[in-house]
XYZ file of C-alpha atoms in Angstrom:
431
model
C -159.098 -109.288 179.306
C -157.845 -111.219 182.332
C -155.235 -108.686 183.509
C -155.146 -108.899 187.318
C -158.114 -111.311 187.065
C -156.496 -114.472 185.754
C -158.291 -116.426 188.477
C -161.512 -115.803 186.556
C -160.081 -117.729 183.610
C -159.395 -120.634 185.978
C -163.009 -120.374 187.178
C -164.200 -120.422 183.572
C -162.200 -123.588 182.868
C -163.767 -125.214 185.941
C -167.189 -124.058 184.731
C -166.625 -125.712 181.335
C -165.393 -128.868 183.081
C -168.669 -128.972 184.992
C -170.664 -128.670 181.762
C -168.778 -131.518 180.119
C -168.787 -133.688 183.239
C -172.527 -133.480 183.785
C -173.366 -133.716 180.114
C -171.444 -136.995 180.063
C -173.059 -138.130 183.312
C -176.619 -137.103 182.429
C -176.429 -138.659 178.969
C -177.497 -142.085 180.216
C -180.564 -140.659 181.928
C -181.574 -138.780 178.781
C -180.914 -141.785 176.540
C -182.548 -144.190 179.023
C -185.749 -144.717 176.979
C -183.599 -145.819 174.008
C -181.032 -147.771 176.046
C -183.714 -149.563 178.035
C -185.412 -150.748 174.867
C -182.225 -151.578 172.942
C -180.595 -153.533 175.795
C -183.884 -154.940 177.126
C -183.466 -153.539 180.653
C -186.160 -153.475 183.362
C -186.686 -150.358 185.523
C -184.923 -152.030 188.466
C -181.960 -153.068 186.269
C -181.712 -149.523 184.944
C -181.764 -148.229 188.532
C -178.894 -150.572 189.441
C -176.859 -149.254 186.506
C -177.551 -145.662 187.572
C -176.401 -146.493 191.110
C -173.326 -148.450 189.994
C -171.739 -145.205 188.862
C -171.737 -143.899 192.428
C -169.784 -146.722 194.066
C -166.573 -145.626 192.369
C -167.632 -141.982 192.295
C -168.115 -141.758 196.067
C -164.828 -143.533 196.844
C -162.758 -141.437 194.459
C -164.370 -138.213 195.634
C -162.391 -138.814 198.825
C -159.305 -140.264 197.162
C -159.311 -137.487 194.564
C -159.417 -134.802 197.257
C -156.418 -136.323 199.005
C -154.557 -136.617 195.700
C -155.301 -132.962 194.938
C -153.807 -131.964 198.312
C -150.717 -134.055 197.610
C -150.114 -133.757 193.865
C -152.053 -130.625 192.954
C -155.323 -130.116 191.065
C -153.671 -129.686 187.652
C -152.508 -133.290 187.420
C -155.495 -134.837 189.190
C -158.014 -133.046 186.992
C -156.092 -133.919 183.829
C -156.135 -137.657 184.506
C -159.720 -137.642 185.740
C -161.165 -135.714 182.783
C -159.249 -137.752 180.208
C -160.415 -141.002 181.809
C -164.097 -140.106 182.116
C -164.180 -138.811 178.541
C -162.774 -142.064 177.140
C -165.199 -144.117 179.237
C -168.116 -141.986 178.074
C -167.157 -142.805 174.493
C -166.877 -146.507 175.370
C -170.461 -146.424 176.709
C -171.583 -146.233 173.098
C -170.056 -149.671 172.466
C -171.824 -151.711 175.173
C -174.179 -154.507 174.144
C -175.803 -155.653 177.400
C -176.375 -155.199 181.129
C -173.025 -156.640 182.253
C -170.925 -154.442 179.960
C -172.932 -151.350 180.869
C -172.485 -152.200 184.563
C -168.681 -152.387 184.237
C -168.268 -149.287 182.078
C -170.568 -147.256 184.298
C -168.684 -148.327 187.421
C -165.323 -147.297 185.936
C -166.914 -144.066 184.726
C -167.787 -143.277 188.348
C -164.186 -143.810 189.486
C -162.995 -141.357 186.838
C -165.510 -138.605 187.657
C -165.107 -138.910 191.441
C -162.280 -136.369 191.970
C -164.072 -133.497 190.218
C -165.837 -131.526 192.977
C -163.262 -131.981 195.735
C -160.500 -131.013 193.291
C -162.513 -127.977 192.197
C -162.907 -126.909 195.834
C -159.164 -127.397 196.388
C -158.411 -125.233 193.341
C -160.655 -122.439 194.631
C -158.913 -122.549 198.023
C -155.603 -121.729 196.347
C -156.749 -119.356 193.609
C -159.492 -117.175 195.193
C -159.935 -114.834 198.190
C -162.222 -116.030 200.976
C -164.781 -113.329 200.190
C -165.260 -114.764 196.682
C -165.520 -118.400 197.773
C -169.271 -119.056 197.612
C -169.919 -117.225 194.356
C -166.890 -118.854 192.743
C -168.098 -122.276 193.851
C -171.572 -121.311 192.668
C -170.337 -120.203 189.256
C -168.045 -123.171 188.667
C -170.626 -125.681 189.901
C -173.323 -124.001 187.804
C -171.623 -125.590 184.819
C -172.976 -128.876 186.133
C -176.557 -127.709 185.751
C -175.762 -126.248 182.338
C -174.371 -129.642 181.361
C -177.517 -131.349 182.642
C -179.699 -128.858 180.771
C -177.706 -129.121 177.547
C -177.600 -132.912 177.779
C -181.362 -133.224 177.376
C -181.699 -131.555 173.959
C -178.218 -132.473 172.661
C -178.210 -136.142 173.634
C -181.918 -136.523 172.999
C -181.798 -135.067 169.502
C -178.539 -136.854 168.616
C -180.084 -140.118 169.775
C -183.183 -139.529 167.657
C -181.183 -138.544 164.591
C -178.123 -140.814 164.753
C -178.715 -143.270 167.595
C -177.796 -143.159 171.277
C -174.365 -144.722 170.726
C -173.185 -141.851 168.526
C -174.362 -139.373 171.163
C -172.011 -140.854 173.786
C -169.020 -140.794 171.447
C -169.640 -137.171 170.428
C -169.937 -135.722 173.923
C -167.049 -137.824 175.262
C -164.716 -136.273 172.686
C -165.374 -132.792 174.111
C -163.692 -133.733 177.383
C -160.419 -134.576 175.675
C -160.347 -131.095 174.128
C -160.861 -129.558 177.576
C -157.875 -131.461 178.999
C -155.603 -129.820 176.423
C -156.762 -126.329 177.458
C -156.399 -127.168 181.169
C -152.843 -128.392 180.731
C -151.875 -125.251 178.801
C -153.448 -122.619 181.082
C -153.548 -124.016 184.627
C -150.934 -124.183 187.385
C -151.457 -125.482 190.907
C -150.769 -122.066 192.448
C -151.094 -118.537 191.060
C -147.496 -117.892 192.141
C -146.328 -120.534 189.649
C -148.127 -119.025 186.667
C -146.238 -116.328 184.715
C -149.549 -114.968 183.378
C -150.771 -113.938 186.861
C -150.191 -110.340 187.968
C -148.370 -109.876 191.323
C -151.259 -107.719 192.601
C -153.668 -110.591 192.097
C -151.334 -112.972 193.919
C -151.080 -110.505 196.832
C -154.889 -110.142 196.964
C -155.393 -113.877 197.355
C -152.566 -114.278 199.872
C -153.852 -111.438 202.093
C -157.345 -112.874 202.209
C -156.252 -116.458 202.837
C -153.859 -115.314 205.607
C -156.904 -114.512 207.781
C -158.506 -117.496 209.488
C -161.444 -117.927 211.847
C -159.947 -121.141 213.198
C -158.061 -121.344 216.475
C -154.288 -121.681 215.937
C -154.305 -125.152 217.512
C -156.725 -126.398 214.847
C -154.055 -126.087 212.165
C -152.189 -128.948 213.825
C -155.114 -131.368 213.609
C -154.552 -134.446 211.472
C -156.795 -135.243 208.531
C -158.249 -138.201 210.456
C -159.283 -135.916 213.323
C -161.068 -133.570 210.936
C -162.927 -136.384 209.198
C -164.808 -137.476 212.303
C -165.716 -134.137 213.827
C -169.515 -133.706 214.249
C -169.407 -130.692 211.936
C -167.792 -132.719 209.146
C -170.253 -135.590 209.474
C -173.207 -133.188 209.612
C -172.062 -131.393 206.456
C -171.781 -134.829 204.881
C -175.407 -135.559 205.779
C -176.507 -132.129 204.555
C -174.789 -132.609 201.228
C -176.164 -136.172 201.093
C -179.643 -134.658 201.340
C -178.937 -132.169 198.547
C -177.370 -134.738 196.236
C -180.004 -137.406 196.898
C -182.670 -135.394 195.101
C -180.368 -133.939 192.454
C -179.215 -137.445 191.517
C -182.790 -138.713 191.364
C -183.627 -135.954 188.898
C -180.381 -136.474 186.998
C -181.159 -140.169 186.537
C -184.942 -140.342 186.493
C -186.349 -136.962 185.404
C -186.543 -137.875 181.687
C -188.298 -141.150 182.565
C -190.623 -139.329 184.995
C -191.615 -136.876 182.273
C -192.272 -139.596 179.695
C -193.783 -142.253 181.999
C -195.673 -140.285 184.678
C -196.493 -137.091 182.773
C -196.807 -138.868 179.391
C -194.642 -136.467 177.387
C -193.389 -137.437 173.917
C -189.596 -137.847 173.749
C -189.089 -134.689 171.682
C -191.060 -132.596 174.171
C -189.264 -134.249 177.096
C -185.877 -133.364 175.603
C -186.774 -129.683 175.905
C -188.797 -129.677 179.137
C -186.137 -131.681 181.015
C -183.744 -128.767 180.576
C -185.993 -126.320 182.482
C -185.163 -127.479 186.045
C -181.455 -127.502 185.226
C -181.680 -123.967 183.837
C -183.163 -123.002 187.203
C -180.312 -124.907 188.827
C -177.872 -122.643 186.999
C -179.654 -119.626 188.495
C -179.485 -121.272 191.908
C -175.767 -121.890 191.708
C -174.851 -118.413 190.470
C -177.478 -116.405 192.321
C -177.160 -118.444 195.493
C -173.412 -117.910 195.502
C -173.814 -114.151 195.164
C -176.383 -114.064 197.975
C -174.238 -116.304 200.187
C -171.161 -114.080 199.817
C -173.302 -110.968 200.395
C -174.585 -112.432 203.666
C -171.035 -113.534 204.521
C -169.638 -110.006 204.218
C -172.509 -108.512 206.246
C -172.492 -110.880 209.236
C -169.913 -110.920 211.999
C -170.368 -114.653 212.611
C -168.975 -116.061 209.366
C -169.932 -119.664 210.088
C -173.520 -118.661 210.876
C -173.645 -116.813 207.567
C -172.665 -119.961 205.691
C -175.125 -122.108 207.686
C -178.108 -119.838 206.998
C -177.541 -119.856 203.253
C -177.168 -123.637 203.317
C -180.069 -124.654 205.547
C -182.897 -122.346 204.430
C -182.812 -123.298 200.717
C -182.619 -127.010 201.566
C -185.730 -126.700 203.737
C -187.635 -124.929 200.935
C -186.582 -127.661 198.489
C -188.027 -130.325 200.793
C -191.383 -128.545 200.885
C -191.375 -128.218 197.080
C -190.799 -131.966 196.711
C -193.845 -132.748 198.826
C -195.887 -130.279 196.806
C -195.051 -132.054 193.517
C -197.326 -134.896 194.585
C -200.220 -132.454 194.946
C -199.655 -130.809 191.549
C -202.795 -130.674 189.412
C -201.113 -130.082 186.057
C -197.947 -130.890 184.165
C -196.882 -127.231 184.260
C -197.272 -127.122 188.035
C -195.313 -130.350 188.545
C -192.439 -129.152 186.359
C -192.457 -125.744 188.073
C -192.213 -127.314 191.530
C -189.381 -129.597 190.413
C -187.633 -126.546 188.979
C -188.086 -124.726 192.313
C -186.633 -127.703 194.168
C -183.560 -127.770 191.909
C -183.187 -123.980 192.251
C -183.151 -124.274 196.041
C -180.909 -127.345 196.132
C -178.253 -125.696 193.992
C -178.547 -122.511 196.078
C -177.787 -124.618 199.151
C -174.948 -126.762 197.890
C -172.317 -124.117 197.154
C -172.752 -122.640 200.644
C -172.273 -126.137 202.008
C -168.954 -126.387 200.140
C -167.979 -122.866 201.262
C -168.665 -123.808 204.893
C -165.745 -126.228 204.695
C -163.426 -123.250 204.199
C -164.606 -121.851 207.557
C -163.955 -125.088 209.445
C -160.807 -126.508 207.866
C -157.312 -125.060 207.182
C -156.102 -124.885 203.582
C -153.826 -127.917 203.904
C -156.834 -130.133 204.735
C -159.503 -128.700 202.418
C -159.015 -131.271 199.653
C -159.124 -134.284 201.959
C -162.064 -133.065 204.064
C -163.958 -131.912 200.960
C -163.403 -135.312 199.413
C -164.632 -137.132 202.522
C -167.788 -135.007 202.717
C -168.284 -135.583 199.017
C -167.867 -139.331 199.584
C -170.569 -139.294 202.263
C -172.855 -137.191 200.100
C -172.453 -139.457 197.100
C -173.599 -142.525 198.969
C -176.912 -140.915 198.037
C -176.100 -141.663 194.416
C -175.709 -145.337 195.269
C -178.985 -145.466 197.183
C -181.186 -142.902 195.441
C -181.467 -144.117 191.836
C -181.940 -147.740 192.882
C -184.451 -146.802 195.595
C -186.334 -144.722 193.053
C -186.379 -147.583 190.560
C -187.760 -149.890 193.246
C -190.317 -147.277 194.316
C -191.488 -146.817 190.730
C -191.800 -150.558 190.232
C -193.083 -151.717 193.637
C -194.254 -148.793 195.826
C -196.793 -147.095 193.621
C -194.675 -144.806 191.467
C -192.771 -141.556 191.769
C -194.875 -140.030 194.563
C -193.274 -142.233 197.220
C -189.802 -141.378 195.902
C -190.476 -137.643 196.350
C -191.698 -138.185 199.935
C -188.513 -140.098 200.805
C -186.384 -137.296 199.329
C -188.260 -134.661 201.357
C -187.703 -136.591 204.601
C -183.980 -136.875 203.858
C -183.848 -133.110 203.237
C -185.423 -132.530 206.662
C -182.789 -134.742 208.296
C -180.019 -132.737 206.618
C -181.505 -129.448 207.819
C -181.702 -130.623 211.427
C -178.196 -132.107 211.456
C -176.512 -128.997 210.057
C -178.498 -126.623 212.269
C -177.438 -128.457 215.436
C -173.987 -129.912 214.823
C -172.140 -127.635 212.381
C -170.021 -125.524 214.706
C -166.397 -124.718 215.353
C -164.491 -126.972 217.760
C -162.761 -123.905 219.238
C -163.775 -120.439 220.375
C -163.551 -118.100 217.341
C -162.025 -115.444 219.609
C -158.853 -117.492 219.717
C -158.459 -117.138 215.959
C -156.723 -114.341 214.140
C -154.073 -113.935 211.488
C -152.644 -117.288 210.562
C -149.435 -117.618 212.509
C -149.354 -121.321 213.244
C -147.458 -123.535 210.873
C -149.697 -125.435 208.533
C -150.025 -129.178 209.051
C -148.124 -131.395 206.698
């Protein structure tokens, strides 16, 4: 089945990792109505717990990317997935705010390396022309996990209690680690199951670079503080800000603001994430199509990043004008569709600006910047709900942040050298 296409099996494993990761992460948001009542938490306390996750998550997004460059994605992913799965199971044992705070913080450390390590894996295993759709497919598992979390965790919590739900979904991650260890190698050349033709295909594609030869000698520190890197960080911050609000607060929004019963919420909450799956997969296909048709490869990546983010911002503002529950849910679904269409092009843009030896570190740094949104967003939303008149103000803030991301990427994401200087990769890679 995977003859000459073994890389697709690696993509499938990354896709499943995304499902498990986001199911584990979204579980607290889905179970929030039960957890809040059982542990006697206020909306602001719940917001703090949501945000606590992102302190460790943001830091280890950067650290994890560097570790993946140094030690390889096989080992980094193994330790990360095993750790977050165990901590997810331990969430079912907490008895109060303090314990939940600590477990959630450690949980964030464990999940941090995921996306930067995924991007590093794709750099090694896939041709450039497949980058965006591979990122889109693998990251689409995250929206599947968010969609599945609502009915699975919600119904498990109703039937057996929210603590059992955390133990059950945490156990799935440990099973994934076994499969990853058996099937994955850091490079296709090291895997006896990979056909030589497939190895040659990847090597030919990755041997072509649009960077100037001198850029391959840049240190990681130099790359981290380029305007293009910081602007991509702001763009991804804008995308993640809203996605993390929905990940944490959508179930509460549906039950509190739209007055849905919990059983109905468990099903409706999956609709935006199903649209997110379409955005990841479809957006990746569109992005690679545009990439192959345009001569300016960086411009191709920018267009398919900026336009969807702008549409998402407009959709967020429109939610506040919705006149029915169906309209509000539809607009939220459109926003998630556009956000997920934008994000994989944002990740793919890194491949156009950074040599392979720096992709993990730069990806991790951009991911760190973007995940500061997870620290700010859930807490800011909790405060807005409690003190600023509800969810409407939170959606306005998210739309303004999206606009800032659009402007920053449109102006500052550019190559530091003339693309005409670039050609086949002849310069030695930085070490």
